[in-house]
PDB file of C-alpha atoms in Angstrom:
ATOM      1  CA  UNK A 426      -5.881  -1.562   0.424  1.00  0.00           C
ATOM      2  CA  UNK A 427      -6.534   1.369   2.719  1.00  0.00           C
ATOM      3  CA  UNK A 428      -8.068   1.528   6.144  1.00  0.00           C
ATOM      4  CA  UNK A 429      -8.643   5.003   7.529  1.00  0.00           C
ATOM      5  CA  UNK A 430      -9.734   6.361  10.889  1.00  0.00           C
ATOM      6  CA  UNK A 431     -11.470   9.638  10.122  1.00  0.00           C
ATOM      7  CA  UNK A 432     -14.012  11.027   7.616  1.00  0.00           C
ATOM      8  CA  UNK A 433     -15.225   8.063   5.736  1.00  0.00           C
ATOM      9  CA  UNK A 434     -13.096   6.309   8.191  1.00  0.00           C
ATOM     10  CA  UNK A 435     -12.886   3.734  10.799  1.00  0.00           C
ATOM     11  CA  UNK A 436     -11.313   5.662  13.641  1.00  0.00           C
ATOM     12  CA  UNK A 437      -9.530   2.748  14.809  1.00  0.00           C
ATOM     13  CA  UNK A 438      -7.367   1.235  12.170  1.00  0.00           C
ATOM     14  CA  UNK A 439      -5.398   4.117  10.964  1.00  0.00           C
ATOM     15  CA  UNK A 440      -3.156   2.352   8.552  1.00  0.00           C
ATOM     16  CA  UNK A 441      -1.074   4.198   6.033  1.00  0.00           C
ATOM     17  CA  UNK A 442      -1.914   3.524   2.422  1.00  0.00           C
ATOM     18  CA  UNK A 443      -0.583   0.076   1.554  1.00  0.00           C
ATOM     19  CA  UNK A 444       1.260  -0.204   4.885  1.00  0.00           C
ATOM     20  CA  UNK A 445      -0.047  -2.563   7.520  1.00  0.00           C
ATOM     21  CA  UNK A 446       1.024  -4.497  10.586  1.00  0.00           C
ATOM     22  CA  UNK A 447      -0.969  -7.425  11.878  1.00  0.00           C
ATOM     23  CA  UNK A 448      -0.394  -9.504  14.990  1.00  0.00           C
ATOM     24  CA  UNK A 449      -0.855 -13.221  15.526  1.00  0.00           C
ATOM     25  CA  UNK A 450      -2.602 -12.636  18.869  1.00  0.00           C
ATOM     26  CA  UNK A 451      -4.266  -9.816  20.787  1.00  0.00           C
ATOM     27  CA  UNK A 452      -2.262  -8.284  23.641  1.00  0.00           C
ATOM     28  CA  UNK A 453      -2.912 -10.277  26.813  1.00  0.00           C
ATOM     29  CA  UNK A 454      -5.951 -11.974  28.292  1.00  0.00           C
ATOM     30  CA  UNK A 455      -7.621  -8.945  29.884  1.00  0.00           C
ATOM     31  CA  UNK A 456      -9.676  -7.868  26.886  1.00  0.00           C
ATOM     32  CA  UNK A 457     -13.017  -6.088  27.191  1.00  0.00           C
ATOM     33  CA  UNK A 458     -15.706  -5.414  24.603  1.00  0.00           C
ATOM     34  CA  UNK A 459     -16.557  -1.920  25.858  1.00  0.00           C
ATOM     35  CA  UNK A 460     -14.788   1.198  27.037  1.00  0.00           C
ATOM     36  CA  UNK A 461     -17.603   3.525  28.193  1.00  0.00           C
ATOM     37  CA  UNK A 462     -15.330   6.520  27.582  1.00  0.00           C
ATOM     38  CA  UNK A 463     -15.778   5.925  23.843  1.00  0.00           C
ATOM     39  CA  UNK A 464     -19.551   6.378  23.886  1.00  0.00           C
ATOM     40  CA  UNK A 465     -20.875   9.243  21.803  1.00  0.00           C
ATOM     41  CA  UNK A 466     -20.612  10.843  18.382  1.00  0.00           C
ATOM     42  CA  UNK A 467     -17.055  11.666  17.339  1.00  0.00           C
ATOM     43  CA  UNK A 468     -15.973  14.173  14.708  1.00  0.00           C
ATOM     44  CA  UNK A 469     -12.683  15.044  13.079  1.00  0.00           C
ATOM     45  CA  UNK A 470     -10.616  17.426  15.182  1.00  0.00           C
ATOM     46  CA  UNK A 471      -7.486  17.383  13.046  1.00  0.00           C
ATOM     47  CA  UNK A 472      -8.232  20.622  11.199  1.00  0.00           C
ATOM     48  CA  UNK A 473     -10.132  23.785  12.165  1.00  0.00           C
ATOM     49  CA  UNK A 474     -13.255  24.409  10.112  1.00  0.00           C
ATOM     50  CA  UNK A 475     -15.087  27.587   9.220  1.00  0.00           C
ATOM     51  CA  UNK A 476     -18.237  28.487  11.109  1.00  0.00           C
ATOM     52  CA  UNK A 477     -20.483  27.449   8.239  1.00  0.00           C
ATOM     53  CA  UNK A 478     -18.716  24.161   7.494  1.00  0.00           C
ATOM     54  CA  UNK A 479     -19.745  21.196   9.671  1.00  0.00           C
ATOM     55  CA  UNK A 480     -17.136  18.959  11.221  1.00  0.00           C
ATOM     56  CA  UNK A 481     -16.551  15.703   9.409  1.00  0.00           C
ATOM     57  CA  UNK A 482     -18.058  12.666  11.062  1.00  0.00           C
ATOM     58  CA  UNK A 483     -15.652  10.019  12.299  1.00  0.00           C
ATOM     59  CA  UNK A 484     -17.647   7.360  14.125  1.00  0.00           C
ATOM     60  CA  UNK A 485     -20.384   6.685  16.646  1.00  0.00           C
ATOM     61  CA  UNK A 486     -20.294   4.487  19.736  1.00  0.00           C
ATOM     62  CA  UNK A 487     -23.891   3.942  20.744  1.00  0.00           C
ATOM     63  CA  UNK A 488     -25.358   3.422  24.257  1.00  0.00           C
ATOM     64  CA  UNK A 489     -24.878  -0.347  23.833  1.00  0.00           C
ATOM     65  CA  UNK A 490     -21.183   0.352  23.171  1.00  0.00           C
ATOM     66  CA  UNK A 491     -21.349  -0.756  19.544  1.00  0.00           C
ATOM     67  CA  UNK A 492     -18.689   0.864  17.378  1.00  0.00           C
ATOM     68  CA  UNK A 493     -20.372   2.212  14.251  1.00  0.00           C
ATOM     69  CA  UNK A 494     -18.260   3.452  11.383  1.00  0.00           C
ATOM     70  CA  UNK A 495     -19.974   6.296   9.540  1.00  0.00           C
ATOM     71  CA  UNK A 496     -19.660   6.386   5.768  1.00  0.00           C
ATOM     72  CA  UNK A 497     -21.490   8.889   3.582  1.00  0.00           C
ATOM     73  CA  UNK A 498     -21.960   7.242   0.161  1.00  0.00           C
ATOM     74  CA  UNK A 499     -23.582  10.382  -1.252  1.00  0.00           C
ATOM     75  CA  UNK A 500     -22.460  13.931  -0.532  1.00  0.00           C
ATOM     76  CA  UNK A 501     -25.854  15.098   0.694  1.00  0.00           C
ATOM     77  CA  UNK A 502     -27.206  11.736   1.771  1.00  0.00           C
ATOM     78  CA  UNK A 503     -27.474  10.290   5.272  1.00  0.00           C
ATOM     79  CA  UNK A 504     -24.488   8.456   6.733  1.00  0.00           C
ATOM     80  CA  UNK A 505     -24.383   4.701   6.507  1.00  0.00           C
ATOM     81  CA  UNK A 506     -23.727   3.000   9.839  1.00  0.00           C
ATOM     82  CA  UNK A 507     -21.453  -0.040   9.733  1.00  0.00           C
ATOM     83  CA  UNK A 508     -20.980  -2.067  12.904  1.00  0.00           C
ATOM     84  CA  UNK A 509     -17.424  -3.230  13.535  1.00  0.00           C
ATOM     85  CA  UNK A 510     -16.694  -5.376  16.620  1.00  0.00           C
ATOM     86  CA  UNK A 511     -13.985  -3.632  18.617  1.00  0.00           C
ATOM     87  CA  UNK A 512     -12.167  -4.704  21.773  1.00  0.00           C
ATOM     88  CA  UNK A 513     -10.085  -2.811  24.283  1.00  0.00           C
ATOM     89  CA  UNK A 514      -7.099  -3.585  26.474  1.00  0.00           C
ATOM     90  CA  UNK A 515      -6.064  -1.520  29.501  1.00  0.00           C
ATOM     91  CA  UNK A 516      -2.586  -2.279  30.792  1.00  0.00           C
ATOM     92  CA  UNK A 517      -0.329  -0.343  33.152  1.00  0.00           C
ATOM     93  CA  UNK A 518      -2.004   2.959  32.393  1.00  0.00           C
ATOM     94  CA  UNK A 519      -1.882   2.478  28.623  1.00  0.00           C
ATOM     95  CA  UNK A 520      -4.907   1.781  26.440  1.00  0.00           C
ATOM     96  CA  UNK A 521      -5.172  -0.221  23.242  1.00  0.00           C
ATOM     97  CA  UNK A 522      -7.912  -0.863  20.720  1.00  0.00           C
ATOM     98  CA  UNK A 523      -7.949  -4.239  18.981  1.00  0.00           C
ATOM     99  CA  UNK A 524      -9.789  -5.377  15.856  1.00  0.00           C
ATOM    100  CA  UNK A 525      -9.693  -8.872  14.380  1.00  0.00           C
ATOM    101  CA  UNK A 526      -9.207  -8.758  10.621  1.00  0.00           C
ATOM    102  CA  UNK A 527     -11.939 -11.364  10.076  1.00  0.00           C
ATOM    103  CA  UNK A 528     -14.476  -9.025  11.718  1.00  0.00           C
ATOM    104  CA  UNK A 529     -14.160  -6.339   9.065  1.00  0.00           C
ATOM    105  CA  UNK A 530     -16.418  -8.183   6.640  1.00  0.00           C
ATOM    106  CA  UNK A 531     -17.080  -6.184   3.515  1.00  0.00           C
ATOM    107  CA  UNK A 532     -15.971  -2.927   5.120  1.00  0.00           C
ATOM    108  CA  UNK A 533     -12.411  -3.295   3.910  1.00  0.00           C
ATOM    109  CA  UNK A 534     -11.056  -5.813   1.433  1.00  0.00           C
ATOM    110  CA  UNK A 535      -8.008  -7.434   2.994  1.00  0.00           C
ATOM    111  CA  UNK A 536      -5.626  -9.899   1.437  1.00  0.00           C
ATOM    112  CA  UNK A 537      -4.463 -12.863   3.533  1.00  0.00           C
ATOM    113  CA  UNK A 538      -1.456 -12.233   5.756  1.00  0.00           C
ATOM    114  CA  UNK A 539       1.601 -11.950   3.512  1.00  0.00           C
ATOM    115  CA  UNK A 540       4.504 -14.369   3.800  1.00  0.00           C
ATOM    116  CA  UNK A 541       2.787 -16.927   6.035  1.00  0.00           C
ATOM    117  CA  UNK A 542       1.773 -20.368   4.730  1.00  0.00           C
ATOM    118  CA  UNK A 543      -0.832 -21.397   5.519  1.00  0.00           C
ATOM    119  CA  UNK A 544      -2.253 -17.969   6.298  1.00  0.00           C
ATOM    120  CA  UNK A 545      -3.801 -17.717   9.785  1.00  0.00           C
ATOM    121  CA  UNK A 546      -7.587 -17.796  10.003  1.00  0.00           C
ATOM    122  CA  UNK A 547      -7.456 -14.424  11.701  1.00  0.00           C
ATOM    123  CA  UNK A 548      -4.970 -11.861  12.898  1.00  0.00           C
ATOM    124  CA  UNK A 549      -5.267  -8.592  14.751  1.00  0.00           C
ATOM    125  CA  UNK A 550      -4.785  -4.878  14.236  1.00  0.00           C
ATOM    126  CA  UNK A 551      -3.698  -2.991  17.349  1.00  0.00           C
ATOM    127  CA  UNK A 552      -3.553   0.746  17.997  1.00  0.00           C
ATOM    128  CA  UNK A 553      -2.823   2.743  21.133  1.00  0.00           C
ATOM    129  CA  UNK A 554      -5.236   5.441  22.276  1.00  0.00           C
ATOM    130  CA  UNK A 555      -5.677   8.124  24.897  1.00  0.00           C
ATOM    131  CA  UNK A 556      -8.857   9.939  25.919  1.00  0.00           C
ATOM    132  CA  UNK A 557      -8.684  13.309  27.652  1.00  0.00           C
ATOM    133  CA  UNK A 558     -12.215  14.413  28.492  1.00  0.00           C
ATOM    134  CA  UNK A 559     -13.799  14.758  25.040  1.00  0.00           C
ATOM    135  CA  UNK A 560     -10.650  14.381  22.965  1.00  0.00           C
ATOM    136  CA  UNK A 561      -9.473  11.039  21.597  1.00  0.00           C
ATOM    137  CA  UNK A 562      -6.072  10.476  20.043  1.00  0.00           C
ATOM    138  CA  UNK A 563      -5.036   7.257  18.349  1.00  0.00           C
ATOM    139  CA  UNK A 564      -1.542   6.071  17.456  1.00  0.00           C
ATOM    140  CA  UNK A 565      -1.163   3.467  14.740  1.00  0.00           C
ATOM    141  CA  UNK A 566       1.674   0.983  14.547  1.00  0.00           C
ATOM    142  CA  UNK A 567       4.697   2.364  12.722  1.00  0.00           C
ATOM    143  CA  UNK A 568       4.974  -0.427  10.160  1.00  0.00           C
ATOM    144  CA  UNK A 569       8.399   0.563   8.867  1.00  0.00           C
ATOM    145  CA  UNK A 570       9.910   0.784  12.333  1.00  0.00           C
ATOM    146  CA  UNK A 571       8.312  -2.531  13.272  1.00  0.00           C
ATOM    147  CA  UNK A 572       9.561  -4.148  10.061  1.00  0.00           C
ATOM    148  CA  UNK A 573      13.127  -3.206  10.973  1.00  0.00           C
ATOM    149  CA  UNK A 574      12.683  -4.911  14.338  1.00  0.00           C
ATOM    150  CA  UNK A 575      11.689  -8.098  12.521  1.00  0.00           C
ATOM    151  CA  UNK A 576      14.614  -7.837  10.103  1.00  0.00           C
ATOM    152  CA  UNK A 577      17.027  -7.224  13.002  1.00  0.00           C
ATOM    153  CA  UNK A 578      15.700 -10.259  14.873  1.00  0.00           C
ATOM    154  CA  UNK A 579      14.194  -8.264  17.738  1.00  0.00           C
ATOM    155  CA  UNK A 580      10.698  -9.472  16.857  1.00  0.00           C
ATOM    156  CA  UNK A 581       9.584 -12.760  15.334  1.00  0.00           C
ATOM    157  CA  UNK A 582       7.546 -12.335  12.181  1.00  0.00           C
ATOM    158  CA  UNK A 583       7.623 -11.663   8.474  1.00  0.00           C
ATOM    159  CA  UNK A 584       8.083  -8.618   6.263  1.00  0.00           C
ATOM    160  CA  UNK A 585       6.909  -8.229   2.678  1.00  0.00           C
ATOM    161  CA  UNK A 586       8.172  -4.982   1.178  1.00  0.00           C
ATOM    162  CA  UNK A 587       7.365  -4.987  -2.517  1.00  0.00           C
ATOM    163  CA  UNK A 588       5.271  -3.194  -5.120  1.00  0.00           C
ATOM    164  CA  UNK A 589       5.354  -0.022  -2.985  1.00  0.00           C
ATOM    165  CA  UNK A 590       3.552  -1.868  -0.196  1.00  0.00           C
ATOM    166  CA  UNK A 591       4.737  -2.916   3.248  1.00  0.00           C
ATOM    167  CA  UNK A 592       3.091  -5.834   5.018  1.00  0.00           C
ATOM    168  CA  UNK A 593       4.331  -6.846   8.470  1.00  0.00           C
ATOM    169  CA  UNK A 594       3.174  -9.825  10.529  1.00  0.00           C
ATOM    170  CA  UNK A 595       4.235 -10.221  14.157  1.00  0.00           C
ATOM    171  CA  UNK A 596       4.205 -13.701  15.675  1.00  0.00           C
ATOM    172  CA  UNK A 597       3.525 -14.409  19.328  1.00  0.00           C
ATOM    173  CA  UNK A 598       0.957 -15.636  21.798  1.00  0.00           C
ATOM    174  CA  UNK A 599      -1.096 -13.253  23.913  1.00  0.00           C
ATOM    175  CA  UNK A 600       1.589 -12.902  26.574  1.00  0.00           C
ATOM    176  CA  UNK A 601       4.289 -12.197  23.991  1.00  0.00           C
ATOM    177  CA  UNK A 602       2.237  -9.579  22.128  1.00  0.00           C
ATOM    178  CA  UNK A 603       1.420  -7.857  25.424  1.00  0.00           C
ATOM    179  CA  UNK A 604       5.130  -7.814  26.238  1.00  0.00           C
ATOM    180  CA  UNK A 605       5.833  -6.275  22.829  1.00  0.00           C
ATOM    181  CA  UNK A 606       3.365  -3.400  23.211  1.00  0.00           C
ATOM    182  CA  UNK A 607       4.737  -2.785  26.707  1.00  0.00           C
ATOM    183  CA  UNK A 608       8.422  -2.774  25.879  1.00  0.00           C
ATOM    184  CA  UNK A 609       8.965  -2.194  22.168  1.00  0.00           C
ATOM    185  CA  UNK A 610       8.685   1.170  20.440  1.00  0.00           C
ATOM    186  CA  UNK A 611       6.266   0.074  17.716  1.00  0.00           C
ATOM    187  CA  UNK A 612       3.728   2.903  17.667  1.00  0.00           C
ATOM    188  CA  UNK A 613       4.130   6.124  15.742  1.00  0.00           C
ATOM    189  CA  UNK A 614       5.465   9.156  17.578  1.00  0.00           C
ATOM    190  CA  UNK A 615       2.537  11.385  16.640  1.00  0.00           C
ATOM    191  CA  UNK A 616      -1.182  10.562  16.771  1.00  0.00           C
ATOM    192  CA  UNK A 617      -2.582   9.213  13.535  1.00  0.00           C
ATOM    193  CA  UNK A 618      -6.098  10.314  14.426  1.00  0.00           C
ATOM    194  CA  UNK A 619      -7.430  13.190  16.484  1.00  0.00           C
ATOM    195  CA  UNK A 620     -11.168  13.298  17.116  1.00  0.00           C
ATOM    196  CA  UNK A 621     -13.459  15.033  19.569  1.00  0.00           C
ATOM    197  CA  UNK A 622     -16.788  14.084  21.048  1.00  0.00           C
ATOM    198  CA  UNK A 623     -19.663  16.147  19.677  1.00  0.00           C
ATOM    199  CA  UNK A 624     -22.319  17.539  21.999  1.00  0.00           C
ATOM    200  CA  UNK A 625     -24.911  16.639  19.353  1.00  0.00           C
ATOM    201  CA  UNK A 626     -26.710  13.399  18.696  1.00  0.00           C
ATOM    202  CA  UNK A 627     -26.349  11.966  15.204  1.00  0.00           C
ATOM    203  CA  UNK A 628     -29.852  13.174  14.277  1.00  0.00           C
ATOM    204  CA  UNK A 629     -29.094  16.669  15.581  1.00  0.00           C
ATOM    205  CA  UNK A 630     -25.813  16.703  13.718  1.00  0.00           C
ATOM    206  CA  UNK A 631     -27.512  15.731  10.458  1.00  0.00           C
ATOM    207  CA  UNK A 632     -30.175  18.424  10.847  1.00  0.00           C
ATOM    208  CA  UNK A 633     -27.510  21.042  11.514  1.00  0.00           C
ATOM    209  CA  UNK A 634     -25.414  19.857   8.603  1.00  0.00           C
ATOM    210  CA  UNK A 635     -28.386  19.921   6.225  1.00  0.00           C
ATOM    211  CA  UNK A 636     -29.292  23.451   7.302  1.00  0.00           C
ATOM    212  CA  UNK A 637     -25.734  24.673   6.784  1.00  0.00           C
ATOM    213  CA  UNK A 638     -25.401  23.044   3.395  1.00  0.00           C
ATOM    214  CA  UNK A 639     -28.785  24.390   2.264  1.00  0.00           C
ATOM    215  CA  UNK A 640     -27.416  27.903   2.626  1.00  0.00           C
ATOM    216  CA  UNK A 641     -24.302  27.185   0.591  1.00  0.00           C
ATOM    217  CA  UNK A 642     -23.773  26.449  -3.097  1.00  0.00           C
ATOM    218  CA  UNK A 643     -22.926  22.777  -3.653  1.00  0.00           C
TER     219      UNK A 643
END
């Protein structure tokens, strides 16, 4: 299982390969379905590209604030737009993006939460983000650090570390999960995703990309 944030990615669930942390509840009650600062076409800003190589698409947030993951099934084909319901939490100057695992549909194949019987009907992925003008950085949960907090009794939950995979589940109601993201060092130290807002529309981007690729050998 792999969920990614950039090229061919869902910029929001940056999980390491086979490492994941899910939460029993979202953080707090003040959850909104739109952050207008996310609107626009976002491209990968993690690596500089040559002048004739287009930036890799990350995702699109349309005028209705729908989060659209952009996948390109064929190298020279148009991107496929996949709607994923996303929610946002703003708390004490920090910002979090929240996705329910049962909203991912066929986008990503997820196993039930490990180590919990019966498995919850849904759980939540949480990441922290920061937007500075047209730059967006996202920090994923550090699953190994969070697992140690469960093992040490700091957090209530379960850890399944086997077959080169790490699955962490954190228990708690909304108030408890909000308290955890406020007070516990659970997010990675460095951003897991770094994207920038393009000045182009998706159609303009595709025309520019096609023109660039037409002048290059495949």
